[in-house]
Amino acid sequence: QKEVEQNSGPLSVPEGAIASLNCTYSDRGSQSFFWYRQYSGKSPELIMSIYSNGDKEDGRFTAQLNKASQYVSLLIRDSQPSDSATYLCAVNPGGGADGLTFGKGTHLIIQP
Amino acid sequence: GAVVSQHPSWVICKSGTSVKIECRSLDFQATTMFWYRQFPKQSLMLMATSNEGSKATYEQGVEKDKFLINHASLTLSTLTVTSAHPEDSSFYICSARRAGGPYNEQFFGPGTRLTVL
């Protein structure tokens, strides 16, 4: 069974600090990886996608992928209270499969 | 760009009735749309994959006769929950993959909260 694992948290980070969110996946053949942000009662919002090993930066967000270790992470710099949400890691296994497998999410709290 | 809408945003129905949920990609064409379900404090679970003009592909454990999916155009997919029961109460979210878009990026609709009495 293909799994995506995340620490459910809550992860509490002071405002202005760096928040680090981690995710591991079981399917070594996975091709593409996504981070979604979900506020309570709302649907997920795509914030980062990454397909190649290494780092990808977009504003205050940096996604990191290490396929050998089957590990993907998200860093949020200069954390703001509005970043408080649940962050979902999602993986597309490739091989013709279209759907995403989601982790259970990490609940992030940014403390003012 | 990449806006997906859903209608209705919430619905309350009696047990045994059927409910139709619409998912539309507003500013792009979606060759593939997906339907997810999310129970409280749980993650999203993929229910089915819907390709325009063809039958939907259902995930294991999802009853295709209960959850009818139609993807009649590149901008519209519908999910009909037939003979709904209280255990079907959930947050139903669709997503759409942009035609020609890279690597399966999916954009989610705002979701439909279904409550079956």
PDB file of C-alpha atoms in Angstrom:
ATOM      1  CA  GLN A   1       0.000   0.000   0.000  1.00  0.00           C
ATOM      2  CA  LYS A   2       1.377   3.366  -1.005  1.00  0.00           C
ATOM      3  CA  GLU A   3       1.721   5.639   1.992  1.00  0.00           C
ATOM      4  CA  VAL A   4       2.618   9.212   2.718  1.00  0.00           C
ATOM      5  CA  GLU A   5       3.635   9.945   6.286  1.00  0.00           C
ATOM      6  CA  GLN A   6       3.634  13.244   8.109  1.00  0.00           C
ATOM      7  CA  ASN A   7       3.930  14.200  11.741  1.00  0.00           C
ATOM      8  CA  SER A   8       0.455  15.395  12.692  1.00  0.00           C
ATOM      9  CA  GLY A   9       1.771  17.986  15.147  1.00  0.00           C
ATOM     10  CA  PRO A  10       0.786  20.478  16.239  1.00  0.00           C
ATOM     11  CA  LEU A  11       4.044  22.163  15.331  1.00  0.00           C
ATOM     12  CA  SER A  12       4.369  25.474  17.122  1.00  0.00           C
ATOM     13  CA  VAL A  13       6.775  28.081  15.719  1.00  0.00           C
ATOM     14  CA  PRO A  14       7.337  31.686  16.838  1.00  0.00           C
ATOM     15  CA  GLU A  15       6.444  34.427  14.412  1.00  0.00           C
ATOM     16  CA  GLY A  16       9.387  35.318  12.196  1.00  0.00           C
ATOM     17  CA  ALA A  17      11.113  31.956  12.633  1.00  0.00           C
ATOM     18  CA  ILE A  18      11.530  29.171  10.085  1.00  0.00           C
ATOM     19  CA  ALA A  19       8.906  26.430  10.066  1.00  0.00           C
ATOM     20  CA  SER A  20      10.118  23.047   8.844  1.00  0.00           C
ATOM     21  CA  LEU A  21       7.614  20.439   7.699  1.00  0.00           C
ATOM     22  CA  ASN A  22       8.591  16.917   6.747  1.00  0.00           C
ATOM     23  CA  CYS A  23       7.090  14.106   4.723  1.00  0.00           C
ATOM     24  CA  THR A  24       8.168  10.607   3.762  1.00  0.00           C
ATOM     25  CA  TYR A  25       6.645   8.370   1.124  1.00  0.00           C
ATOM     26  CA  SER A  26       6.771   4.665   0.532  1.00  0.00           C
ATOM     27  CA  ASP A  27       6.563   4.345  -3.262  1.00  0.00           C
ATOM     28  CA  ARG A  28      10.088   4.699  -4.609  1.00  0.00           C
ATOM     29  CA  GLY A  29       8.742   5.204  -8.124  1.00  0.00           C
ATOM     30  CA  SER A  30       6.844   8.377  -7.206  1.00  0.00           C
ATOM     31  CA  GLN A  31       7.360  11.135  -9.716  1.00  0.00           C
ATOM     32  CA  SER A  32       5.903  14.372  -8.442  1.00  0.00           C
ATOM     33  CA  PHE A  33       5.374  15.914  -5.045  1.00  0.00           C
ATOM     34  CA  PHE A  34       3.184  18.685  -3.770  1.00  0.00           C
ATOM     35  CA  TRP A  35       2.562  20.741  -0.683  1.00  0.00           C
ATOM     36  CA  TYR A  36      -0.940  21.986  -0.059  1.00  0.00           C
ATOM     37  CA  ARG A  37      -2.120  24.344   2.653  1.00  0.00           C
ATOM     38  CA  GLN A  38      -5.545  23.753   4.144  1.00  0.00           C
ATOM     39  CA  TYR A  39      -7.288  26.111   6.492  1.00  0.00           C
ATOM     40  CA  SER A  40      -9.954  24.653   8.768  1.00  0.00           C
ATOM     41  CA  GLY A  41     -13.166  24.008   6.863  1.00  0.00           C
ATOM     42  CA  LYS A  42     -11.623  24.956   3.519  1.00  0.00           C
ATOM     43  CA  SER A  43     -10.244  22.994   0.612  1.00  0.00           C
ATOM     44  CA  PRO A  44      -6.510  22.565  -0.046  1.00  0.00           C
ATOM     45  CA  GLU A  45      -4.544  25.253  -1.817  1.00  0.00           C
ATOM     46  CA  LEU A  46      -1.480  24.323  -3.840  1.00  0.00           C
ATOM     47  CA  ILE A  47       1.584  26.186  -2.594  1.00  0.00           C
ATOM     48  CA  MET A  48       4.543  24.223  -3.973  1.00  0.00           C
ATOM     49  CA  SER A  49       5.280  21.442  -6.414  1.00  0.00           C
ATOM     50  CA  ILE A  50       8.634  19.721  -6.912  1.00  0.00           C
ATOM     51  CA  TYR A  51       9.761  17.003  -9.284  1.00  0.00           C
ATOM     52  CA  SER A  52      13.555  16.897  -9.153  1.00  0.00           C
ATOM     53  CA  ASN A  53      16.006  16.287  -6.354  1.00  0.00           C
ATOM     54  CA  GLY A  54      17.177  19.414  -4.614  1.00  0.00           C
ATOM     55  CA  ASP A  55      15.603  22.662  -3.537  1.00  0.00           C
ATOM     56  CA  LYS A  56      12.921  24.768  -5.120  1.00  0.00           C
ATOM     57  CA  GLU A  57      12.226  28.238  -3.786  1.00  0.00           C
ATOM     58  CA  ASP A  58       9.134  30.395  -4.217  1.00  0.00           C
ATOM     59  CA  GLY A  59       8.967  33.484  -2.063  1.00  0.00           C
ATOM     60  CA  ARG A  60       9.086  32.477   1.596  1.00  0.00           C
ATOM     61  CA  PHE A  61       8.604  28.804   0.721  1.00  0.00           C
ATOM     62  CA  THR A  62      11.300  26.271  -0.110  1.00  0.00           C
ATOM     63  CA  ALA A  63      10.536  22.683  -1.016  1.00  0.00           C
ATOM     64  CA  GLN A  64      13.274  20.088  -0.727  1.00  0.00           C
ATOM     65  CA  LEU A  65      13.223  16.656  -2.353  1.00  0.00           C
ATOM     66  CA  ASN A  66      15.500  13.692  -1.774  1.00  0.00           C
ATOM     67  CA  LYS A  67      14.281  10.730  -3.794  1.00  0.00           C
ATOM     68  CA  ALA A  68      17.000   8.407  -2.493  1.00  0.00           C
ATOM     69  CA  SER A  69      15.744   8.935   1.041  1.00  0.00           C
ATOM     70  CA  GLN A  70      12.109   9.190  -0.109  1.00  0.00           C
ATOM     71  CA  TYR A  71      11.803  12.430   1.743  1.00  0.00           C
ATOM     72  CA  VAL A  72      10.287  15.781   0.906  1.00  0.00           C
ATOM     73  CA  SER A  73      10.170  18.848   3.109  1.00  0.00           C
ATOM     74  CA  LEU A  74       8.775  22.354   3.155  1.00  0.00           C
ATOM     75  CA  LEU A  75      10.461  25.317   4.784  1.00  0.00           C
ATOM     76  CA  ILE A  76       8.559  28.496   5.529  1.00  0.00           C
ATOM     77  CA  ARG A  77      10.779  31.487   6.257  1.00  0.00           C
ATOM     78  CA  ASP A  78       9.689  34.523   8.262  1.00  0.00           C
ATOM     79  CA  SER A  79       6.615  32.658   9.488  1.00  0.00           C
ATOM     80  CA  GLN A  80       3.467  34.725   9.857  1.00  0.00           C
ATOM     81  CA  PRO A  81       0.333  34.025  11.917  1.00  0.00           C
ATOM     82  CA  SER A  82      -1.543  33.664   8.622  1.00  0.00           C
ATOM     83  CA  ASP A  83       0.638  30.636   7.869  1.00  0.00           C
ATOM     84  CA  SER A  84      -1.126  28.772  10.665  1.00  0.00           C
ATOM     85  CA  ALA A  85      -2.914  25.915   8.899  1.00  0.00           C
ATOM     86  CA  THR A  86      -2.645  22.232   8.139  1.00  0.00           C
ATOM     87  CA  TYR A  87      -0.027  21.431   5.523  1.00  0.00           C
ATOM     88  CA  LEU A  88      -0.682  18.392   3.378  1.00  0.00           C
ATOM     89  CA  CYS A  89       2.025  16.512   1.559  1.00  0.00           C
ATOM     90  CA  ALA A  90       0.781  14.833  -1.614  1.00  0.00           C
ATOM     91  CA  VAL A  91       2.519  12.414  -3.932  1.00  0.00           C
ATOM     92  CA  ASN A  92       1.727  11.291  -7.433  1.00  0.00           C
ATOM     93  CA  PRO A  93       3.044   7.784  -7.941  1.00  0.00           C
ATOM     94  CA  GLY A  94       3.469   8.108 -11.689  1.00  0.00           C
ATOM     95  CA  GLY A  95       3.262   5.054 -13.902  1.00  0.00           C
ATOM     96  CA  GLY A  96       0.037   6.295 -15.405  1.00  0.00           C
ATOM     97  CA  ALA A  97      -1.718   6.881 -12.109  1.00  0.00           C
ATOM     98  CA  ASP A  98      -3.354  10.264 -12.010  1.00  0.00           C
ATOM     99  CA  GLY A  99      -4.572  10.722  -8.481  1.00  0.00           C
ATOM    100  CA  LEU A 100      -2.661  12.035  -5.511  1.00  0.00           C
ATOM    101  CA  THR A 101      -1.958  10.211  -2.287  1.00  0.00           C
ATOM    102  CA  PHE A 102      -2.136  12.571   0.652  1.00  0.00           C
ATOM    103  CA  GLY A 103      -0.524  12.460   4.031  1.00  0.00           C
ATOM    104  CA  LYS A 104      -2.665  13.222   7.047  1.00  0.00           C
ATOM    105  CA  GLY A 105      -1.182  16.676   7.315  1.00  0.00           C
ATOM    106  CA  THR A 106       0.830  18.637   9.849  1.00  0.00           C
ATOM    107  CA  HIS A 107      -0.992  21.231  11.896  1.00  0.00           C
ATOM    108  CA  LEU A 108       1.240  24.322  12.054  1.00  0.00           C
ATOM    109  CA  ILE A 109       0.691  27.070  14.618  1.00  0.00           C
ATOM    110  CA  ILE A 110       2.596  30.342  14.308  1.00  0.00           C
ATOM    111  CA  GLN A 111       2.711  32.078  17.661  1.00  0.00           C
ATOM    112  CA  PRO A 112       2.597  35.894  17.531  1.00  0.00           C
TER     113      PRO A 112
ATOM    114  CA  GLY B   1      -5.621  31.314 -13.433  1.00  0.00           C
ATOM    115  CA  ALA B   2      -6.505  27.727 -12.434  1.00  0.00           C
ATOM    116  CA  VAL B   3      -9.779  28.436 -10.666  1.00  0.00           C
ATOM    117  CA  VAL B   4     -12.115  25.564  -9.852  1.00  0.00           C
ATOM    118  CA  SER B   5     -15.635  26.076  -8.562  1.00  0.00           C
ATOM    119  CA  GLN B   6     -18.041  23.703  -6.857  1.00  0.00           C
ATOM    120  CA  HIS B   7     -21.758  23.921  -6.354  1.00  0.00           C
ATOM    121  CA  PRO B   8     -23.404  23.743  -3.939  1.00  0.00           C
ATOM    122  CA  SER B   9     -21.001  24.696  -1.173  1.00  0.00           C
ATOM    123  CA  TRP B  10     -23.137  22.902   1.360  1.00  0.00           C
ATOM    124  CA  VAL B  11     -26.223  20.734   1.302  1.00  0.00           C
ATOM    125  CA  ILE B  12     -28.450  19.103   3.894  1.00  0.00           C
ATOM    126  CA  CYS B  13     -30.680  16.277   2.750  1.00  0.00           C
ATOM    127  CA  LYS B  14     -32.823  13.509   4.115  1.00  0.00           C
ATOM    128  CA  SER B  15     -31.661   9.926   4.148  1.00  0.00           C
ATOM    129  CA  GLY B  16     -32.511   8.137   0.920  1.00  0.00           C
ATOM    130  CA  THR B  17     -32.380  11.155  -1.359  1.00  0.00           C
ATOM    131  CA  SER B  18     -29.826  11.814  -4.078  1.00  0.00           C
ATOM    132  CA  VAL B  19     -27.525  14.803  -4.204  1.00  0.00           C
ATOM    133  CA  LYS B  20     -25.665  16.161  -7.232  1.00  0.00           C
ATOM    134  CA  ILE B  21     -22.450  18.162  -6.866  1.00  0.00           C
ATOM    135  CA  GLU B  22     -20.983  20.120  -9.766  1.00  0.00           C
ATOM    136  CA  CYS B  23     -17.314  20.846 -10.329  1.00  0.00           C
ATOM    137  CA  ARG B  24     -16.235  23.381 -12.926  1.00  0.00           C
ATOM    138  CA  SER B  25     -12.862  24.595 -14.120  1.00  0.00           C
ATOM    139  CA  LEU B  26     -13.482  28.267 -14.817  1.00  0.00           C
ATOM    140  CA  ASP B  27     -10.425  29.459 -16.703  1.00  0.00           C
ATOM    141  CA  PHE B  28      -8.827  26.324 -18.100  1.00  0.00           C
ATOM    142  CA  GLN B  29      -9.712  23.039 -19.697  1.00  0.00           C
ATOM    143  CA  ALA B  30      -9.403  19.984 -17.500  1.00  0.00           C
ATOM    144  CA  THR B  31      -8.801  16.660 -19.183  1.00  0.00           C
ATOM    145  CA  THR B  32      -9.003  14.964 -15.842  1.00  0.00           C
ATOM    146  CA  MET B  33     -10.954  15.758 -12.719  1.00  0.00           C
ATOM    147  CA  PHE B  34     -10.777  14.025  -9.387  1.00  0.00           C
ATOM    148  CA  TRP B  35     -13.210  13.556  -6.540  1.00  0.00           C
ATOM    149  CA  TYR B  36     -11.991  13.359  -2.968  1.00  0.00           C
ATOM    150  CA  ARG B  37     -13.743  12.908   0.339  1.00  0.00           C
ATOM    151  CA  GLN B  38     -12.507  14.196   3.675  1.00  0.00           C
ATOM    152  CA  PHE B  39     -13.899  13.195   7.057  1.00  0.00           C
ATOM    153  CA  PRO B  40     -13.246  15.413  10.102  1.00  0.00           C
ATOM    154  CA  LYS B  41      -9.611  15.503  11.191  1.00  0.00           C
ATOM    155  CA  GLN B  42      -8.631  13.099   8.430  1.00  0.00           C
ATOM    156  CA  SER B  43      -6.815  13.581   5.190  1.00  0.00           C
ATOM    157  CA  LEU B  44      -8.265  13.599   1.714  1.00  0.00           C
ATOM    158  CA  MET B  45      -9.137  10.246   0.237  1.00  0.00           C
ATOM    159  CA  LEU B  46      -9.317   9.877  -3.521  1.00  0.00           C
ATOM    160  CA  MET B  47     -12.677   8.450  -4.548  1.00  0.00           C
ATOM    161  CA  ALA B  48     -12.467   8.445  -8.323  1.00  0.00           C
ATOM    162  CA  THR B  49     -10.728   9.810 -11.373  1.00  0.00           C
ATOM    163  CA  SER B  50     -12.879  11.265 -14.101  1.00  0.00           C
ATOM    164  CA  ASN B  51     -11.717  11.696 -17.693  1.00  0.00           C
ATOM    165  CA  GLU B  52     -13.726  13.736 -20.138  1.00  0.00           C
ATOM    166  CA  GLY B  53     -15.884  11.550 -22.330  1.00  0.00           C
ATOM    167  CA  SER B  54     -15.110   8.267 -20.643  1.00  0.00           C
ATOM    168  CA  LYS B  55     -16.125   6.289 -17.608  1.00  0.00           C
ATOM    169  CA  ALA B  56     -14.715   7.211 -14.244  1.00  0.00           C
ATOM    170  CA  THR B  57     -12.131   5.064 -12.512  1.00  0.00           C
ATOM    171  CA  TYR B  58     -13.050   4.341  -8.917  1.00  0.00           C
ATOM    172  CA  GLU B  59     -10.685   3.644  -6.066  1.00  0.00           C
ATOM    173  CA  GLN B  60     -10.947   0.379  -4.223  1.00  0.00           C
ATOM    174  CA  GLY B  61     -13.808   0.370  -1.759  1.00  0.00           C
ATOM    175  CA  VAL B  62     -15.769   3.155  -3.463  1.00  0.00           C
ATOM    176  CA  GLU B  63     -19.150   2.003  -4.783  1.00  0.00           C
ATOM    177  CA  LYS B  64     -19.545   3.197  -8.335  1.00  0.00           C
ATOM    178  CA  ASP B  65     -23.295   2.654  -8.289  1.00  0.00           C
ATOM    179  CA  LYS B  66     -23.601   4.871  -5.259  1.00  0.00           C
ATOM    180  CA  PHE B  67     -21.276   7.639  -6.385  1.00  0.00           C
ATOM    181  CA  LEU B  68     -22.137   8.384 -10.001  1.00  0.00           C
ATOM    182  CA  ILE B  69     -19.636  10.522 -11.870  1.00  0.00           C
ATOM    183  CA  ASN B  70     -20.181  12.218 -15.188  1.00  0.00           C
ATOM    184  CA  HIS B  71     -17.538  14.253 -17.022  1.00  0.00           C
ATOM    185  CA  ALA B  72     -19.424  15.543 -20.029  1.00  0.00           C
ATOM    186  CA  SER B  73     -17.092  18.374 -21.017  1.00  0.00           C
ATOM    187  CA  LEU B  74     -13.574  19.646 -20.443  1.00  0.00           C
ATOM    188  CA  THR B  75     -14.863  22.074 -17.819  1.00  0.00           C
ATOM    189  CA  LEU B  76     -17.555  20.163 -15.952  1.00  0.00           C
ATOM    190  CA  SER B  77     -17.714  17.022 -13.856  1.00  0.00           C
ATOM    191  CA  THR B  78     -20.588  16.000 -11.611  1.00  0.00           C
ATOM    192  CA  LEU B  79     -20.777  13.655  -8.641  1.00  0.00           C
ATOM    193  CA  THR B  80     -24.158  12.275  -7.657  1.00  0.00           C
ATOM    194  CA  VAL B  81     -24.493  10.621  -4.277  1.00  0.00           C
ATOM    195  CA  THR B  82     -27.425   8.259  -4.717  1.00  0.00           C
ATOM    196  CA  SER B  83     -29.631   7.152  -1.850  1.00  0.00           C
ATOM    197  CA  ALA B  84     -27.539   9.098   0.618  1.00  0.00           C
ATOM    198  CA  HIS B  85     -27.237   7.896   4.204  1.00  0.00           C
ATOM    199  CA  PRO B  86     -25.830   9.588   7.306  1.00  0.00           C
ATOM    200  CA  GLU B  87     -22.499   7.791   6.886  1.00  0.00           C
ATOM    201  CA  ASP B  88     -22.111   9.612   3.555  1.00  0.00           C
ATOM    202  CA  SER B  89     -21.957  12.923   5.400  1.00  0.00           C
ATOM    203  CA  SER B  90     -18.563  14.356   4.571  1.00  0.00           C
ATOM    204  CA  PHE B  91     -16.644  17.128   2.834  1.00  0.00           C
ATOM    205  CA  TYR B  92     -16.504  16.363  -0.881  1.00  0.00           C
ATOM    206  CA  ILE B  93     -13.801  18.134  -2.837  1.00  0.00           C
ATOM    207  CA  CYS B  94     -13.095  18.028  -6.531  1.00  0.00           C
ATOM    208  CA  SER B  95      -9.868  18.896  -8.249  1.00  0.00           C
ATOM    209  CA  ALA B  96      -8.940  19.464 -11.849  1.00  0.00           C
ATOM    210  CA  ARG B  97      -5.742  18.892 -13.748  1.00  0.00           C
ATOM    211  CA  ARG B  98      -5.025  21.475 -16.374  1.00  0.00           C
ATOM    212  CA  ALA B  99      -4.686  20.100 -19.893  1.00  0.00           C
ATOM    213  CA  GLY B 100      -1.043  20.409 -20.906  1.00  0.00           C
ATOM    214  CA  GLY B 101      -0.068  21.297 -17.377  1.00  0.00           C
ATOM    215  CA  PRO B 102       3.092  19.857 -15.928  1.00  0.00           C
ATOM    216  CA  TYR B 103       3.376  16.835 -13.756  1.00  0.00           C
ATOM    217  CA  ASN B 104      -0.168  16.382 -12.538  1.00  0.00           C
ATOM    218  CA  GLU B 105      -0.655  19.672 -10.728  1.00  0.00           C
ATOM    219  CA  GLN B 106      -4.174  19.621  -9.399  1.00  0.00           C
ATOM    220  CA  PHE B 107      -6.246  22.608  -8.389  1.00  0.00           C
ATOM    221  CA  PHE B 108      -8.999  22.120  -5.880  1.00  0.00           C
ATOM    222  CA  GLY B 109     -12.508  23.445  -5.747  1.00  0.00           C
ATOM    223  CA  PRO B 110     -13.790  24.980  -2.504  1.00  0.00           C
ATOM    224  CA  GLY B 111     -15.561  21.773  -1.490  1.00  0.00           C
ATOM    225  CA  THR B 112     -19.120  20.740  -0.744  1.00  0.00           C
ATOM    226  CA  ARG B 113     -20.150  19.882   2.775  1.00  0.00           C
ATOM    227  CA  LEU B 114     -22.837  17.203   2.701  1.00  0.00           C
ATOM    228  CA  THR B 115     -24.950  16.460   5.742  1.00  0.00           C
ATOM    229  CA  VAL B 116     -27.412  13.591   5.525  1.00  0.00           C
ATOM    230  CA  LEU B 117     -30.050  13.540   8.234  1.00  0.00           C
TER     231      LEU B 117
END
